[in-house]
Coordinates of C-alpha atoms (C1' of nucleotides) in Angstrom, one line a residue:
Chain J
X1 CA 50.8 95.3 69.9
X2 CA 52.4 94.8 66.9
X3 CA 56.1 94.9 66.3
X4 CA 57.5 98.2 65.7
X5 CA 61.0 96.9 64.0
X6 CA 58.9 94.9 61.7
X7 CA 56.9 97.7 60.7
X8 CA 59.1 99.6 60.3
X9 CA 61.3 97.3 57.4
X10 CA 57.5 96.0 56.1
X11 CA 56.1 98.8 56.0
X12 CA 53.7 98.9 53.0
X13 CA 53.1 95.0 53.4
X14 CA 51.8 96.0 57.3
X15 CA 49.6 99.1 55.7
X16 CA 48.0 95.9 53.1
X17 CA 47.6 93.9 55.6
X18 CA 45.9 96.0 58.1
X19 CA 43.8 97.6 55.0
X20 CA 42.4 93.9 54.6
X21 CA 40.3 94.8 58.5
X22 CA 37.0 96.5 58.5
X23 CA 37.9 99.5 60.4
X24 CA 40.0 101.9 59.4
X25 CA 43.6 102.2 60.6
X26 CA 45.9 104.3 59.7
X27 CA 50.0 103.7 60.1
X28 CA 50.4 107.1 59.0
X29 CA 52.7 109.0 61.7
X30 CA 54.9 106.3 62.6
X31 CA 57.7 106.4 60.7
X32 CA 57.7 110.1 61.5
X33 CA 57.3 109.3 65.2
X34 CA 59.6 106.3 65.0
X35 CA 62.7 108.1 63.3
X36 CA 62.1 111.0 65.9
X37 CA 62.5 109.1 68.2
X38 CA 66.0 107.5 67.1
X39 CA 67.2 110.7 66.4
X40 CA 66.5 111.9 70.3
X41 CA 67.7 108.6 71.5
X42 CA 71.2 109.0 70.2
X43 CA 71.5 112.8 71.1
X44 CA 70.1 112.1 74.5
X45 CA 72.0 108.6 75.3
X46 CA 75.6 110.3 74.1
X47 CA 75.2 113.1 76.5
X48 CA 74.7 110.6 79.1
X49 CA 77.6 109.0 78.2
X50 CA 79.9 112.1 78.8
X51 CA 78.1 113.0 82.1
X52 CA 78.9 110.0 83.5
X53 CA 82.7 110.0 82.8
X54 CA 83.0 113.6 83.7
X55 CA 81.2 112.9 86.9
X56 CA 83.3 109.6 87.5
X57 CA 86.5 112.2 86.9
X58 CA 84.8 114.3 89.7
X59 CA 84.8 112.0 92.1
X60 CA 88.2 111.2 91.6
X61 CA 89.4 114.7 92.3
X62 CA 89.8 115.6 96.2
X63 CA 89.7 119.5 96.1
X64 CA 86.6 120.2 93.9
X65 CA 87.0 123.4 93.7
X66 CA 89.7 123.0 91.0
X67 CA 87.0 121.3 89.1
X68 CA 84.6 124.1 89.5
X69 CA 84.2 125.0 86.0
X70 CA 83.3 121.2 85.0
X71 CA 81.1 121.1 87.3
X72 CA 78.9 124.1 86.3
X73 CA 78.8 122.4 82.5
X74 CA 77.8 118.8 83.7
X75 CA 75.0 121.0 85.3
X76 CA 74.0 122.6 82.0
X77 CA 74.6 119.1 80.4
X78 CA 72.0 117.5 82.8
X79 CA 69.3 120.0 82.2
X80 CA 70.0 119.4 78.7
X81 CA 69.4 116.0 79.2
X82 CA 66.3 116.5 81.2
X83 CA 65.2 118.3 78.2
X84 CA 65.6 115.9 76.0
X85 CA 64.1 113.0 77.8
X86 CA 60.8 114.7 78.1
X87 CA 60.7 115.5 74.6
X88 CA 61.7 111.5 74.1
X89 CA 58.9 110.6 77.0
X90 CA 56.5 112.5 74.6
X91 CA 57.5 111.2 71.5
X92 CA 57.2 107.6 73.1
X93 CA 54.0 108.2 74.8
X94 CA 52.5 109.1 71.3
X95 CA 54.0 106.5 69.1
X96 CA 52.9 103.8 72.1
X97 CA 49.6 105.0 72.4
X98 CA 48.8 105.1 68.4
X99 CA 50.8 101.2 68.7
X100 CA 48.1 100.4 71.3
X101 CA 45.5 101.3 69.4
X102 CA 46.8 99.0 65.8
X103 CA 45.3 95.7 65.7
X104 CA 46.6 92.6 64.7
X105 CA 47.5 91.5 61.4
X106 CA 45.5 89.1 60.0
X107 CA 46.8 85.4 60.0
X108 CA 47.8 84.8 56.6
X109 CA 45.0 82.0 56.2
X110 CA 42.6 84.0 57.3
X111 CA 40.4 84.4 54.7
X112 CA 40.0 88.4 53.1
X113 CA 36.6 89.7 53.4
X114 CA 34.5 92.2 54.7
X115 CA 31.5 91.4 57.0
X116 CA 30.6 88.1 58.3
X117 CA 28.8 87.5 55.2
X118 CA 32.7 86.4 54.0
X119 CA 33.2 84.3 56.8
X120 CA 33.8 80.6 55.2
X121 CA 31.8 77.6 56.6
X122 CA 34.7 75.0 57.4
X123 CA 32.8 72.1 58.3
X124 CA 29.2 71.3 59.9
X125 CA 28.2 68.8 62.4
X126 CA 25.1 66.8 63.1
X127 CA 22.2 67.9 61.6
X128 CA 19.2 70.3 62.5
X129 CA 16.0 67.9 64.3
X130 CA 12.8 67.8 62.2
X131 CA 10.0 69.1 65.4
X132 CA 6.5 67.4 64.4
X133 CA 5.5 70.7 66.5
X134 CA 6.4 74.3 66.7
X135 CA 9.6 74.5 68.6
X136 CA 9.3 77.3 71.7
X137 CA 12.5 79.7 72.3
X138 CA 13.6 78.7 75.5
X139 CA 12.8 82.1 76.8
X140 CA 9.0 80.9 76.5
X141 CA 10.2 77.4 78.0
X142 CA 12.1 79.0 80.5
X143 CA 9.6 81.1 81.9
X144 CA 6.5 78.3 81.0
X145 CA 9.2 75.6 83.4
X146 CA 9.8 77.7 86.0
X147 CA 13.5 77.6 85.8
X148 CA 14.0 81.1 83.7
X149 CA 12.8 84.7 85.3
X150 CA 14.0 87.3 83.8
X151 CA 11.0 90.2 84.8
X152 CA 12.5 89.6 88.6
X153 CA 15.9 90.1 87.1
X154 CA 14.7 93.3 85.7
X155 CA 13.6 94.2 89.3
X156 CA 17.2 92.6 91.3
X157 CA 19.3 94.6 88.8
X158 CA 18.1 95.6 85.2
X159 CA 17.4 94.6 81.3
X160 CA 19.6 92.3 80.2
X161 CA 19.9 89.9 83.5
X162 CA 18.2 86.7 84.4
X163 CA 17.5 84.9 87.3
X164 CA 17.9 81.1 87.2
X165 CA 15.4 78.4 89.7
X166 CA 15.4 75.4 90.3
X167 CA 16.5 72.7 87.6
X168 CA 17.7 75.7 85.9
X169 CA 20.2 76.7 87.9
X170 CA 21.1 73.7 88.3
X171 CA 21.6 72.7 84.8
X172 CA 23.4 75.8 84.2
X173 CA 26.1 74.5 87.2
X174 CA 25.9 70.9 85.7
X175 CA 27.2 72.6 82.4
X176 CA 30.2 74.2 84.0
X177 CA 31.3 71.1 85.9
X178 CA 31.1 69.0 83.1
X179 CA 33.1 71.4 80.9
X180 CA 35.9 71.5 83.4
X181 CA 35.7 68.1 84.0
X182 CA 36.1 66.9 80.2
X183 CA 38.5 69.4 79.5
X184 CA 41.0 68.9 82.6
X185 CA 40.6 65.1 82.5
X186 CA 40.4 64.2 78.7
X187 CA 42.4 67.4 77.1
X188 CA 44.9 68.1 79.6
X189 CA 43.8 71.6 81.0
X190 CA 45.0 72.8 84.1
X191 CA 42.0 74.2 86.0
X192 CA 42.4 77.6 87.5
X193 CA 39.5 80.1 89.1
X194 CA 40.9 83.8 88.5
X195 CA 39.7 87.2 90.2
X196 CA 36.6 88.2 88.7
X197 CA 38.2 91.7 88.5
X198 CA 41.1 93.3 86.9
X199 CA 43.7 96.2 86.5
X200 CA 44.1 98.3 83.5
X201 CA 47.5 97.2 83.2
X202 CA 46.1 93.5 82.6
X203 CA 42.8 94.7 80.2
X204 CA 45.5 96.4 77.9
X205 CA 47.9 93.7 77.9
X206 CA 44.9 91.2 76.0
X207 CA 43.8 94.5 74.3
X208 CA 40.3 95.1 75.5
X209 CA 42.0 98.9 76.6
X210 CA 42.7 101.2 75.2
X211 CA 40.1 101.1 72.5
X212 CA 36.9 99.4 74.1
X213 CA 36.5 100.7 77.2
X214 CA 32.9 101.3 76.3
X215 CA 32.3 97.5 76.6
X216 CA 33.9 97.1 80.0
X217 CA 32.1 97.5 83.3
X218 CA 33.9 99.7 85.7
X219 CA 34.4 99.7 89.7
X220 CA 35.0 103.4 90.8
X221 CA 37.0 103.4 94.0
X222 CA 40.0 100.9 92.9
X223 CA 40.0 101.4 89.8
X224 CA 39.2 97.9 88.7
X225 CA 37.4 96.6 85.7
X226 CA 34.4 93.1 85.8
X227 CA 36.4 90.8 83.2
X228 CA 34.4 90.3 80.2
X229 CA 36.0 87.0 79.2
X230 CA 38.5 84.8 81.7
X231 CA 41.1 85.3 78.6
X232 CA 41.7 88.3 80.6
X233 CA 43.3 86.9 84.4
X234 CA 43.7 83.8 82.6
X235 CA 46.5 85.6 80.0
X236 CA 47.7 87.3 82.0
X237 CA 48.8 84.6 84.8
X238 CA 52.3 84.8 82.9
X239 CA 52.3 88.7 82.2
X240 CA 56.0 89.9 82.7
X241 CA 57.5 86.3 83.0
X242 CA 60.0 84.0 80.9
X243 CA 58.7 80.6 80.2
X244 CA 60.7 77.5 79.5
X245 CA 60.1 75.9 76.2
X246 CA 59.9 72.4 77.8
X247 CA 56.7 73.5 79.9
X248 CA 55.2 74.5 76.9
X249 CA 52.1 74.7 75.9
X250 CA 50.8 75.3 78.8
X251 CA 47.0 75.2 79.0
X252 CA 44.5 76.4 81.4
X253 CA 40.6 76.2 81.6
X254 CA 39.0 78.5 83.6
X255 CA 35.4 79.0 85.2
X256 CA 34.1 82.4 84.8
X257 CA 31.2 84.7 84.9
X258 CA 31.6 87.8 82.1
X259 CA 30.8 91.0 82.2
X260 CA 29.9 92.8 79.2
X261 CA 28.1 96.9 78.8
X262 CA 26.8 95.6 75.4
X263 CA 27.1 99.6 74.2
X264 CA 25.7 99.6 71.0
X265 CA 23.6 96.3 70.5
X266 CA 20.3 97.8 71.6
X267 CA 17.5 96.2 70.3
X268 CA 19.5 93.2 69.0
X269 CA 18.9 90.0 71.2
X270 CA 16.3 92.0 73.6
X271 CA 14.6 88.6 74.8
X272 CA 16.2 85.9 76.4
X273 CA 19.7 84.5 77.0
X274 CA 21.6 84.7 74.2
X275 CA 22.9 88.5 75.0
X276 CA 23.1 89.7 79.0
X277 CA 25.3 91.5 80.7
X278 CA 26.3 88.9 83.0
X279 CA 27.0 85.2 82.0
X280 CA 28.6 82.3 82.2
X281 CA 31.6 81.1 80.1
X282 CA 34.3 77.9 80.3
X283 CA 37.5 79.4 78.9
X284 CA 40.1 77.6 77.4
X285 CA 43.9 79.5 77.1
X286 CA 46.8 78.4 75.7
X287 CA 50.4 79.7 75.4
X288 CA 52.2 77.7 73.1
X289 CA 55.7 77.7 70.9
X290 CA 55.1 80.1 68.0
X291 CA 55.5 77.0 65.8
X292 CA 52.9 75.2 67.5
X293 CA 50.4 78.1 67.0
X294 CA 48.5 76.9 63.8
X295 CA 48.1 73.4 65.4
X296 CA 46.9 74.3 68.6
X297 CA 44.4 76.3 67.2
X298 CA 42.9 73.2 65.6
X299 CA 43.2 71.2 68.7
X300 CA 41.6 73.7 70.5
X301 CA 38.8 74.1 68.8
X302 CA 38.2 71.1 68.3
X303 CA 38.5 70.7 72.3
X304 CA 35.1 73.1 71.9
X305 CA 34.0 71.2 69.7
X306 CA 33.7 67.9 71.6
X307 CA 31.8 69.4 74.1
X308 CA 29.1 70.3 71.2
X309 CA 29.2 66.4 70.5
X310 CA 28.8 64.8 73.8
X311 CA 26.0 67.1 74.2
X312 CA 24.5 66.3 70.7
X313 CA 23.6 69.2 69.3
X314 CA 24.3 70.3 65.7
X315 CA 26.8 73.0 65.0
X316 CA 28.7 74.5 62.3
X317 CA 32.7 75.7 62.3
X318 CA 33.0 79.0 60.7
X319 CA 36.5 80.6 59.5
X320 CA 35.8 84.3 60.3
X321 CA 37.1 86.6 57.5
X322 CA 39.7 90.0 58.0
X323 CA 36.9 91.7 58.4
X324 CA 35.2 90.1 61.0
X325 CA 38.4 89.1 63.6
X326 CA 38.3 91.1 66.8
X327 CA 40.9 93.4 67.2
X328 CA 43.6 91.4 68.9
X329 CA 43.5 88.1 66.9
X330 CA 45.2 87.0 64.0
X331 CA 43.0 83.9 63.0
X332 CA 39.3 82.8 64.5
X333 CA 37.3 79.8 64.3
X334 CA 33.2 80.1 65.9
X335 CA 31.5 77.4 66.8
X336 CA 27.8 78.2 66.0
X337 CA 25.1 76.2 67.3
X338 CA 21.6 75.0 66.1
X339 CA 18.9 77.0 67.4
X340 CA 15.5 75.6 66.4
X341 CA 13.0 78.4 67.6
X342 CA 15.2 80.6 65.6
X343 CA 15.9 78.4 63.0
X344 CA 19.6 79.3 62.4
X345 CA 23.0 79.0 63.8
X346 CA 24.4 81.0 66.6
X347 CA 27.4 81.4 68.0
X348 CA 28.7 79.5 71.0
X349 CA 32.4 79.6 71.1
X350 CA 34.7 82.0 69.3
X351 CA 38.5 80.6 69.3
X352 CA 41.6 82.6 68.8
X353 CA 45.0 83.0 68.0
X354 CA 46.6 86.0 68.9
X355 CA 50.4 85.0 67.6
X356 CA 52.4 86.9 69.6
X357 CA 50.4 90.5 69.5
X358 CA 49.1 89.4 73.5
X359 CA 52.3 88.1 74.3
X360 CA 54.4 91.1 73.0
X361 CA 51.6 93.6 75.0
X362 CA 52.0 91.4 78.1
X363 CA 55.7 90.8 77.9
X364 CA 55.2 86.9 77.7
X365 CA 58.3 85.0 76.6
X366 CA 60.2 82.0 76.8
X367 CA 63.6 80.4 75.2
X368 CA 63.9 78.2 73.0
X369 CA 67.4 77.0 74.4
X370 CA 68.0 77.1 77.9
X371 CA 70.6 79.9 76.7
X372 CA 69.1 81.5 74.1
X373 CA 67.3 85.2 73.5
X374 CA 63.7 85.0 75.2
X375 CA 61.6 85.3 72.2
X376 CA 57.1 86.3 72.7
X377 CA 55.0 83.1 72.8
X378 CA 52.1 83.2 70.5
X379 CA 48.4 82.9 73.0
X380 CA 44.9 81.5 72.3
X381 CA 41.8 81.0 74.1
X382 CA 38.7 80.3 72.9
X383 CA 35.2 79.2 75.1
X384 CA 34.4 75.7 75.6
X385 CA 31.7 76.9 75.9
X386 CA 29.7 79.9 76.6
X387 CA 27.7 78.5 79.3
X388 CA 24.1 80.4 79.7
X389 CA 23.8 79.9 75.2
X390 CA 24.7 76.0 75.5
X391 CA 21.8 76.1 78.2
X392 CA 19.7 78.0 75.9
X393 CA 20.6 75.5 72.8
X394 CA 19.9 72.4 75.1
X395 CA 16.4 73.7 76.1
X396 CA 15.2 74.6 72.5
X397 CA 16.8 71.0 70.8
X398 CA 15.4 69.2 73.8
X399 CA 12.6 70.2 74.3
X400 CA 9.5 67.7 73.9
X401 CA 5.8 68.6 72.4
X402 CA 4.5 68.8 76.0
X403 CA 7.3 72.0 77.1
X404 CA 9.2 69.8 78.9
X405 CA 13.1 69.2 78.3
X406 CA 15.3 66.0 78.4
X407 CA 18.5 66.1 79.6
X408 CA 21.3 65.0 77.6
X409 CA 22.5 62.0 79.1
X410 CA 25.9 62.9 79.4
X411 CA 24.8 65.5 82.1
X412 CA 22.5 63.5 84.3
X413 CA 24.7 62.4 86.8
X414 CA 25.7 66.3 87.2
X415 CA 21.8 66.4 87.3
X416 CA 21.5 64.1 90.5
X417 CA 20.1 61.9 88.1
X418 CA 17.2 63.6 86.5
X419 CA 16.1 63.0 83.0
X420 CA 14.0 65.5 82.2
X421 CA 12.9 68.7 83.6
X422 CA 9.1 69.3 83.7
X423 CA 7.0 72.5 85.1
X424 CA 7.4 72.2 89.1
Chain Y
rG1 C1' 40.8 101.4 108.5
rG2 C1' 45.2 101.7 112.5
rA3 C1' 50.4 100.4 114.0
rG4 C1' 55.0 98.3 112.6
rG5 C1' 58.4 95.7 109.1
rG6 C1' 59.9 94.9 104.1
rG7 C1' 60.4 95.2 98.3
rU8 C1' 68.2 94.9 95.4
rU9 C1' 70.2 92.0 88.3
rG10 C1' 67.0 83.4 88.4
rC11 C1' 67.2 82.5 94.0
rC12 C1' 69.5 84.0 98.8
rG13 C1' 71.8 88.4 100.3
rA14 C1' 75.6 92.9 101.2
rG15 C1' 75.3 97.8 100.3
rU16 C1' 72.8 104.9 103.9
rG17 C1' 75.8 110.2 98.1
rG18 C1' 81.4 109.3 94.2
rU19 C1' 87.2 102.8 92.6
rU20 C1' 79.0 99.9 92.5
rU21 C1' 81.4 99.2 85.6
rA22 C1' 75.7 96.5 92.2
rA23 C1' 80.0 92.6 96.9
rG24 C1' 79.5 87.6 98.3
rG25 C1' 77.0 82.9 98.1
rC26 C1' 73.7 79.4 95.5
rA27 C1' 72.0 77.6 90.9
rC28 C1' 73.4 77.3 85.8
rC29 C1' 77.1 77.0 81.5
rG30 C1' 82.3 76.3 79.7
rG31 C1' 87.4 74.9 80.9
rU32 C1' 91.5 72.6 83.8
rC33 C1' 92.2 68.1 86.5
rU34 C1' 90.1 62.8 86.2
rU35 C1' 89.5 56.2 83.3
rG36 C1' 84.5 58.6 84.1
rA37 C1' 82.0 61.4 87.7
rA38 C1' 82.2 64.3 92.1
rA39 C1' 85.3 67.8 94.6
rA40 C1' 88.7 71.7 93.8
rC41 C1' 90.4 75.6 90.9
rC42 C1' 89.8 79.2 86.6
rG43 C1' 86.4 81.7 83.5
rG44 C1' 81.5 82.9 82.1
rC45 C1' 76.7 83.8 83.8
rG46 C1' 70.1 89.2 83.3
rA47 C1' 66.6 92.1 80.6
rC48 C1' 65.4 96.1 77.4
rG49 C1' 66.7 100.0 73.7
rG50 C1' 70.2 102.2 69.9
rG51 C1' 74.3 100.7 66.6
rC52 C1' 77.0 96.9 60.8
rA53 C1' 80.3 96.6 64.8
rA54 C1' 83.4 98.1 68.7
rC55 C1' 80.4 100.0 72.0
rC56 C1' 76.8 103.1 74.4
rG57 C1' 72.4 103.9 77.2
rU58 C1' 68.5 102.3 80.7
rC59 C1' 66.9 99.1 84.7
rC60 C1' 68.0 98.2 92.6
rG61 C1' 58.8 98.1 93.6
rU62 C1' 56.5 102.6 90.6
rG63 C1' 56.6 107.9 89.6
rA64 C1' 58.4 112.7 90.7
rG65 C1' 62.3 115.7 93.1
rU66 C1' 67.4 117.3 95.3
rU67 C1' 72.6 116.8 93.2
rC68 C1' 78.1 117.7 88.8
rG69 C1' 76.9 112.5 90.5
rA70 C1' 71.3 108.6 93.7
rA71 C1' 70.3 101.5 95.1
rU72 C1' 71.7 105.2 98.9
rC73 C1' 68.6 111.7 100.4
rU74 C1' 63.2 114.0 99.9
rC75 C1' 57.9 113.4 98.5
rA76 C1' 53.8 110.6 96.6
rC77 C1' 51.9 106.0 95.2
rC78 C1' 51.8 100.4 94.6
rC79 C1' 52.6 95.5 96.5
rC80 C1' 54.0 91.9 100.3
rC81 C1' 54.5 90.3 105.6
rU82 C1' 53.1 90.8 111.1
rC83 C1' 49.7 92.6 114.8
rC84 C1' 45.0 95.3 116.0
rG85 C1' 40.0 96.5 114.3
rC86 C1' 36.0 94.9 111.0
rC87 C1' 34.1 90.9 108.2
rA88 C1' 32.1 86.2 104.2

RNA sequence: GGAGGGGUUGCCGAGUGGUUUAAGGCACCGGUCUUGAAAACCGGCGACGGGCAACCGUCCGUGAGUUCGAAUCUCACCCCCUCCGCCA
């Protein structure tokens, strides 16, 4: 959510700013909406004000029926009042719900542009292996190994699942422990495992509802929603609290599985891993001092980023452009990885900052003096990494001429020491 | 799912219609005193919204309702605890 004072002084730059996004918002209404509001806030609050010193001289007064006649016009006075608040209630309802559907401004360094064709390349890493063979897609490997079935997925549930066997399963729990591991031992994460399942109240205070419900995969009786990213329970650990500056930043990686509808993306990605409804994703969230924001960004994804390295495999850091940003972020960084059977780059990690449009939606604050006003924090996340395409980009860049795959080394001893994973 | 108990301004906790502008205590901050500290005493001590400000309004789990007036009465819902049932 974006702040309505500021909008309100700004309100051309906001209009620029917002106009520099892909979709098309529109501001227009606010002010309207937002003065409306004023107007019925000081009409309504003043009445209040006299009802409750007439009604304090009421109780003063033993014999009330001298006071009869004051009585009677507090009476009219209150339904006034009544009247009023509901037209406020409405007023607020509408300006909160068109506030709830704005989405961030984009970080000032985020570059302008329109599609991901803008989005800049910062920096690349490694480089793409020369095959003296045809590389496979691991879907062909998968299945070929054994360790991939995604027909008897079809069957369990539906398109878009896959079941895992053997050393494949395996390697896909290997991944997640050493994630955690390296990030809560060399980059200071706090480990946390979160419900799998959420209110509304929390999916609209990271800004997945109102707009994309459509995404989201829905329990009927509570009224729950699957998370489709940890940055959901994870952001929401601190919803409604005030943080002390000296505990700041406080970071937290969390193990996950995602749920995602994927309305909209039929026919893209139809074969393999690299788009299911269900998968698995190590999430890394921050919530930091608004002038730490920029900085932990890069820390951040660079914390991604090692994970890329220690695994070997070649990767590119892409700025995304105003265009491009999802709707609650202010400035992303992917992490795109090398895909041999596809021969391009695909993306593996997507890290955020939010400033403080999360915090400001969730009502996470802190002070900056123990005395001092609480002011919003500013949130990130981003995945370190999303678990089921790090498998897929370790079974296409490993794989050997025979179909087999060697496993990087730094995951063996998750592996009970295997080094390689043949047909079984 | 059944029965019972409970949710009060950071924490504990009083308060069952009108000096509650929410007692009291703890914690915290400032002051007095002291060589310094502690103790004692005095004062301060929340969030949000509106306003240049004085100040005003809202907030006692949430939402409706009764009333001139609600933390207090009514209804619905949510959460927590205990016991029973069921269960990984």
């Amino acid at each position: 959510m974006l702040d309505m004072k500021f909008i309100r002084e700004n309100f051309e730059h906001a209009e620029s700013s917002l106009a520099t996004r892909n979709s098309e918002i529109s501001l227009a209404g606010f002010i309207e909406l937002d003065e409306k509001r004023r107007s019925l806030l000081v009409e309504t609050e003043a009445l209040k004000a006299m009802k409750n010193n007439v009604s304090e001289e009421i109780a003063k007064v033993k014999d009330k029926s001298t006071v009869k006649d004051r009585i009677a016009e507090m009476k009219e006075v209150s339904a006034r009042i009544k009247a009023l608040d509901d037209e406020l209630k409405l007023v607020e309802e509408e300006l909160a719900k068109l506030l709830m559907t704005v989405p961030n401004f984009p970080h000032p360094t985020t570059p302008i542009g329109k599609s991901e064709d803008d989005n800049v390349q910062i920096r690349t890493w490694g480089n793409p292996l020369e095959f003296d063979f045809t590389p496979k897609s691991h879907w062909d490997l998968g299945e070929e190994l054994g360790i991939l079935d995604f027909e008897r997925a079809a069957k369990i549930t539906g398109a878009r699942f896959c079941l895992y066997k053997g050393a494949g399963a395996r390697l896909e729990r290997a991944l997640i422990s050493f994630m955690l591991d390296l990030h809560t031992t060399e980059h200071g994460y706090i480990e946390v495992l979160t419900p799998f399942m959420v209110n509304r109240t929390s999916m609209t205070a990271t800004g997945q509802l109102p707009k994309f419900e459509e995404d989201l995969f829905r329990l009927m009786d509570p009224d729950y929603l699957l998370i489709p990213t940890a940055e959901v329970p994870v952001t929401n650990i601190h919803r409604d609290e005030i943080l002390k500056n000296s505990e700041l930043p406080i970071s937290y990686a969390a193990y996950t599985p995602c749920f995602r509808r994927e309305a909209g993306s039929y026919g893209k990605d139809t074969r393999g891993l690299i788009r299911q409804h269900q998968f698995n994703k190590v999430e890394l969230v921050k919530f930091v001092n608004p002038a730490e924001s920029e900085a932990e960004l890069e820390k951040l994804t660079g914390h991604a980023e090692k994970v890329l390295q220690l695994l070997q495999l070649p990767y590119r850091v892409m700025a995304l452009c105003s265009g491009d940003i999802g709707f609650s972020a202010c400035k992303t960084y992917d992490l795109e990885v090398w895909l041999p059977a596809q021969s391009t780059y695909r993306e593996i990690s997507s890290c955020s900052s939010f400033g403080d449009f999360q915090a400001r939606r969730a009502g996470i604050r802190f002070r900056e003096e123990e005395k001092s006003k609480p002011e919003f924090v500013h949130t990130l996340n981003g995945s370190g990494l999303a678990v089921g395409r790090t498998l897929v980009a370790i079974m296409e860049n490993y794989q050997q001429a025979d179909g087999s795959i060697t496993i990087p080394s730094v995951l063996r001893s998750y592996m009970g020491g295997m080094e390689r994973i043949t047909r079984c």
